[in-house]
PDB file of C-alpha atoms in Angstrom:
ATOM      1  CA  MET A   1     -64.667 -23.879   7.281  1.00  0.00           C
ATOM      2  CA  ALA A   2     -61.905 -26.462   7.680  1.00  0.00           C
ATOM      3  CA  LYS A   3     -58.635 -25.684   9.363  1.00  0.00           C
ATOM      4  CA  GLN A   4     -55.513 -25.858   7.190  1.00  0.00           C
ATOM      5  CA  ILE A   5     -51.998 -26.168   8.591  1.00  0.00           C
ATOM      6  CA  HIS A   6     -49.253 -24.503   6.578  1.00  0.00           C
ATOM      7  CA  ALA A   7     -45.514 -24.995   6.437  1.00  0.00           C
ATOM      8  CA  ALA A   8     -43.241 -22.073   5.631  1.00  0.00           C
ATOM      9  CA  PRO A   9     -39.971 -23.348   4.136  1.00  0.00           C
ATOM     10  CA  SER A  10     -38.337 -19.894   4.110  1.00  0.00           C
ATOM     11  CA  GLY A  11     -38.958 -19.266   7.801  1.00  0.00           C
ATOM     12  CA  PRO A  12     -37.424 -20.920  10.840  1.00  0.00           C
ATOM     13  CA  ASP A  13     -38.535 -24.392  11.842  1.00  0.00           C
ATOM     14  CA  PRO A  14     -40.887 -24.739  14.815  1.00  0.00           C
ATOM     15  CA  ILE A  15     -38.998 -25.308  18.060  1.00  0.00           C
ATOM     16  CA  GLY A  16     -41.814 -27.252  19.674  1.00  0.00           C
ATOM     17  CA  PRO A  17     -45.047 -29.132  19.026  1.00  0.00           C
ATOM     18  CA  TYR A  18     -46.866 -26.379  17.139  1.00  0.00           C
ATOM     19  CA  SER A  19     -47.554 -25.290  13.578  1.00  0.00           C
ATOM     20  CA  ILE A  20     -45.945 -22.205  12.083  1.00  0.00           C
ATOM     21  CA  ALA A  21     -49.270 -21.195  10.557  1.00  0.00           C
ATOM     22  CA  ALA A  22     -52.900 -22.283  10.664  1.00  0.00           C
ATOM     23  CA  GLU A  23     -55.697 -20.949   8.493  1.00  0.00           C
ATOM     24  CA  ALA A  24     -59.460 -20.930   8.914  1.00  0.00           C
ATOM     25  CA  GLY A  25     -62.228 -18.693   7.635  1.00  0.00           C
ATOM     26  CA  GLY A  26     -59.897 -16.561   5.532  1.00  0.00           C
ATOM     27  CA  LEU A  27     -57.637 -15.736   8.494  1.00  0.00           C
ATOM     28  CA  VAL A  28     -54.055 -16.933   8.805  1.00  0.00           C
ATOM     29  CA  PHE A  29     -52.654 -17.278  12.328  1.00  0.00           C
ATOM     30  CA  LEU A  30     -48.874 -17.265  12.703  1.00  0.00           C
ATOM     31  CA  SER A  31     -47.424 -18.728  15.873  1.00  0.00           C
ATOM     32  CA  GLY A  32     -45.297 -16.406  17.966  1.00  0.00           C
ATOM     33  CA  GLN A  33     -41.958 -15.768  16.276  1.00  0.00           C
ATOM     34  CA  VAL A  34     -38.678 -15.188  18.065  1.00  0.00           C
ATOM     35  CA  ALA A  35     -35.273 -14.195  16.687  1.00  0.00           C
ATOM     36  CA  ILE A  36     -34.166 -17.412  15.015  1.00  0.00           C
ATOM     37  CA  ASN A  37     -31.921 -17.450  11.956  1.00  0.00           C
ATOM     38  CA  PRO A  38     -34.069 -19.204   9.319  1.00  0.00           C
ATOM     39  CA  GLU A  39     -30.999 -20.581   7.537  1.00  0.00           C
ATOM     40  CA  THR A  40     -29.467 -22.284  10.590  1.00  0.00           C
ATOM     41  CA  ASN A  41     -32.426 -22.438  13.000  1.00  0.00           C
ATOM     42  CA  ALA A  42     -30.068 -21.040  15.637  1.00  0.00           C
ATOM     43  CA  PRO A  43     -30.959 -18.173  17.983  1.00  0.00           C
ATOM     44  CA  MET A  44     -29.824 -14.775  16.721  1.00  0.00           C
ATOM     45  CA  PRO A  45     -27.540 -12.790  19.010  1.00  0.00           C
ATOM     46  CA  GLY A  46     -28.307  -9.240  20.001  1.00  0.00           C
ATOM     47  CA  GLY A  47     -30.731  -7.216  22.026  1.00  0.00           C
ATOM     48  CA  THR A  48     -34.213  -5.922  21.415  1.00  0.00           C
ATOM     49  CA  ALA A  49     -33.327  -3.959  18.270  1.00  0.00           C
ATOM     50  CA  GLU A  50     -31.623  -6.846  16.468  1.00  0.00           C
ATOM     51  CA  GLN A  51     -34.219  -9.351  17.622  1.00  0.00           C
ATOM     52  CA  THR A  52     -37.133  -7.163  16.527  1.00  0.00           C
ATOM     53  CA  ARG A  53     -35.660  -6.847  13.037  1.00  0.00           C
ATOM     54  CA  ARG A  54     -35.074 -10.600  12.770  1.00  0.00           C
ATOM     55  CA  VAL A  55     -38.584 -11.410  13.988  1.00  0.00           C
ATOM     56  CA  MET A  56     -40.187  -8.948  11.568  1.00  0.00           C
ATOM     57  CA  ASP A  57     -38.049 -10.277   8.703  1.00  0.00           C
ATOM     58  CA  ASN A  58     -39.027 -13.867   9.587  1.00  0.00           C
ATOM     59  CA  ILE A  59     -42.694 -12.894   9.640  1.00  0.00           C
ATOM     60  CA  GLY A  60     -42.252 -11.428   6.159  1.00  0.00           C
ATOM     61  CA  LEU A  61     -40.645 -14.658   4.925  1.00  0.00           C
ATOM     62  CA  ILE A  62     -43.415 -16.822   6.356  1.00  0.00           C
ATOM     63  CA  LEU A  63     -46.164 -14.621   4.941  1.00  0.00           C
ATOM     64  CA  SER A  64     -44.472 -14.643   1.539  1.00  0.00           C
ATOM     65  CA  ASP A  65     -44.400 -18.451   1.559  1.00  0.00           C
ATOM     66  CA  LEU A  66     -48.168 -18.311   2.100  1.00  0.00           C
ATOM     67  CA  GLY A  67     -48.772 -15.813  -0.699  1.00  0.00           C
ATOM     68  CA  LEU A  68     -49.296 -12.928   1.724  1.00  0.00           C
ATOM     69  CA  SER A  69     -47.387  -9.835   2.817  1.00  0.00           C
ATOM     70  CA  ARG A  70     -47.154  -7.579   5.857  1.00  0.00           C
ATOM     71  CA  ALA A  71     -49.919  -5.470   4.253  1.00  0.00           C
ATOM     72  CA  ASP A  72     -52.274  -8.414   4.939  1.00  0.00           C
ATOM     73  CA  ILE A  73     -51.613  -8.364   8.705  1.00  0.00           C
ATOM     74  CA  VAL A  74     -54.698  -7.288  10.629  1.00  0.00           C
ATOM     75  CA  LYS A  75     -53.498  -7.896  14.218  1.00  0.00           C
ATOM     76  CA  THR A  76     -50.257  -8.503  16.065  1.00  0.00           C
ATOM     77  CA  THR A  77     -49.619  -9.442  19.661  1.00  0.00           C
ATOM     78  CA  VAL A  78     -46.195  -8.468  20.934  1.00  0.00           C
ATOM     79  CA  TYR A  79     -44.534  -9.896  24.020  1.00  0.00           C
ATOM     80  CA  LEU A  80     -41.567  -7.980  25.410  1.00  0.00           C
ATOM     81  CA  ALA A  81     -39.359  -9.424  28.118  1.00  0.00           C
ATOM     82  CA  ASP A  82     -38.892  -5.863  29.414  1.00  0.00           C
ATOM     83  CA  ILE A  83     -41.518  -3.178  28.757  1.00  0.00           C
ATOM     84  CA  GLN A  84     -38.756  -0.568  29.158  1.00  0.00           C
ATOM     85  CA  ASP A  85     -37.667  -1.663  25.667  1.00  0.00           C
ATOM     86  CA  PHE A  86     -40.989  -0.529  24.209  1.00  0.00           C
ATOM     87  CA  PRO A  87     -39.785   2.784  22.667  1.00  0.00           C
ATOM     88  CA  LEU A  88     -36.889   1.053  20.859  1.00  0.00           C
ATOM     89  CA  PHE A  89     -39.103  -1.830  19.759  1.00  0.00           C
ATOM     90  CA  ASN A  90     -41.861   0.544  18.614  1.00  0.00           C
ATOM     91  CA  ASP A  91     -39.517   2.602  16.418  1.00  0.00           C
ATOM     92  CA  ILE A  92     -38.194  -0.493  14.627  1.00  0.00           C
ATOM     93  CA  TYR A  93     -41.620  -2.143  14.337  1.00  0.00           C
ATOM     94  CA  GLY A  94     -42.970   1.033  12.723  1.00  0.00           C
ATOM     95  CA  GLU A  95     -40.368   0.800   9.945  1.00  0.00           C
ATOM     96  CA  TYR A  96     -42.094  -2.364   8.684  1.00  0.00           C
ATOM     97  CA  PHE A  97     -45.485  -0.751   8.026  1.00  0.00           C
ATOM     98  CA  ASP A  98     -45.915   2.083   5.513  1.00  0.00           C
ATOM     99  CA  ASP A  99     -49.577   2.985   5.951  1.00  0.00           C
ATOM    100  CA  ASP A 100     -52.452   1.512   7.853  1.00  0.00           C
ATOM    101  CA  PRO A 101     -50.532  -0.526  10.442  1.00  0.00           C
ATOM    102  CA  PRO A 102     -52.390  -3.468  11.960  1.00  0.00           C
ATOM    103  CA  ALA A 103     -54.114  -3.453  15.316  1.00  0.00           C
ATOM    104  CA  ARG A 104     -51.631  -4.375  18.028  1.00  0.00           C
ATOM    105  CA  THR A 105     -51.413  -5.424  21.641  1.00  0.00           C
ATOM    106  CA  THR A 106     -48.069  -5.156  23.428  1.00  0.00           C
ATOM    107  CA  ILE A 107     -47.472  -6.656  26.846  1.00  0.00           C
ATOM    108  CA  GLN A 108     -44.537  -7.395  29.094  1.00  0.00           C
ATOM    109  CA  ALA A 109     -44.055 -11.104  29.568  1.00  0.00           C
ATOM    110  CA  GLY A 110     -42.407 -12.183  32.785  1.00  0.00           C
ATOM    111  CA  ALA A 111     -39.877 -14.034  30.654  1.00  0.00           C
ATOM    112  CA  LEU A 112     -39.813 -15.474  27.156  1.00  0.00           C
ATOM    113  CA  PRO A 113     -38.637 -18.991  26.270  1.00  0.00           C
ATOM    114  CA  GLY A 114     -34.950 -19.133  25.410  1.00  0.00           C
ATOM    115  CA  GLY A 115     -34.248 -15.763  26.996  1.00  0.00           C
ATOM    116  CA  TYR A 116     -35.518 -13.860  23.948  1.00  0.00           C
ATOM    117  CA  ALA A 117     -36.299 -10.146  24.265  1.00  0.00           C
ATOM    118  CA  VAL A 118     -39.289 -10.114  21.895  1.00  0.00           C
ATOM    119  CA  GLU A 119     -41.907 -12.487  20.466  1.00  0.00           C
ATOM    120  CA  ILE A 120     -44.577 -11.513  17.951  1.00  0.00           C
ATOM    121  CA  GLU A 121     -47.646 -13.439  16.814  1.00  0.00           C
ATOM    122  CA  VAL A 122     -49.674 -12.400  13.779  1.00  0.00           C
ATOM    123  CA  ILE A 123     -53.146 -12.688  12.332  1.00  0.00           C
ATOM    124  CA  ALA A 124     -53.383 -11.962   8.603  1.00  0.00           C
ATOM    125  CA  ALA A 125     -56.394 -11.864   6.288  1.00  0.00           C
ATOM    126  CA  ARG A 126     -56.275 -13.705   2.990  1.00  0.00           C
TER     127      ARG A 126
END
């Protein structure tokens, strides 16, 4: 069960020494995604609503590059800079899953790198 590292040309570039995606044992692990414009690799402006949409769209792009879709997501971990944003985040997040949403953990992070409002990491099954 060897580890494979994947690039995702449609998604944003990593902003540090990490891989966008790693795969082992039929599971694909996406690093935490923040609201970065994949065309310019620049931070996206806006609050929790805009950032949540950008992050979820980026996750979709990365999964597509790997031959997967949001339907293959089995678990997400969500980090919110402010847990008071949870209802707004939750409504938007829910728009991205038709049926059978993945398991999820949502926590308030003391702060997120770059001042982002939301970061989401994903585990998908191939």
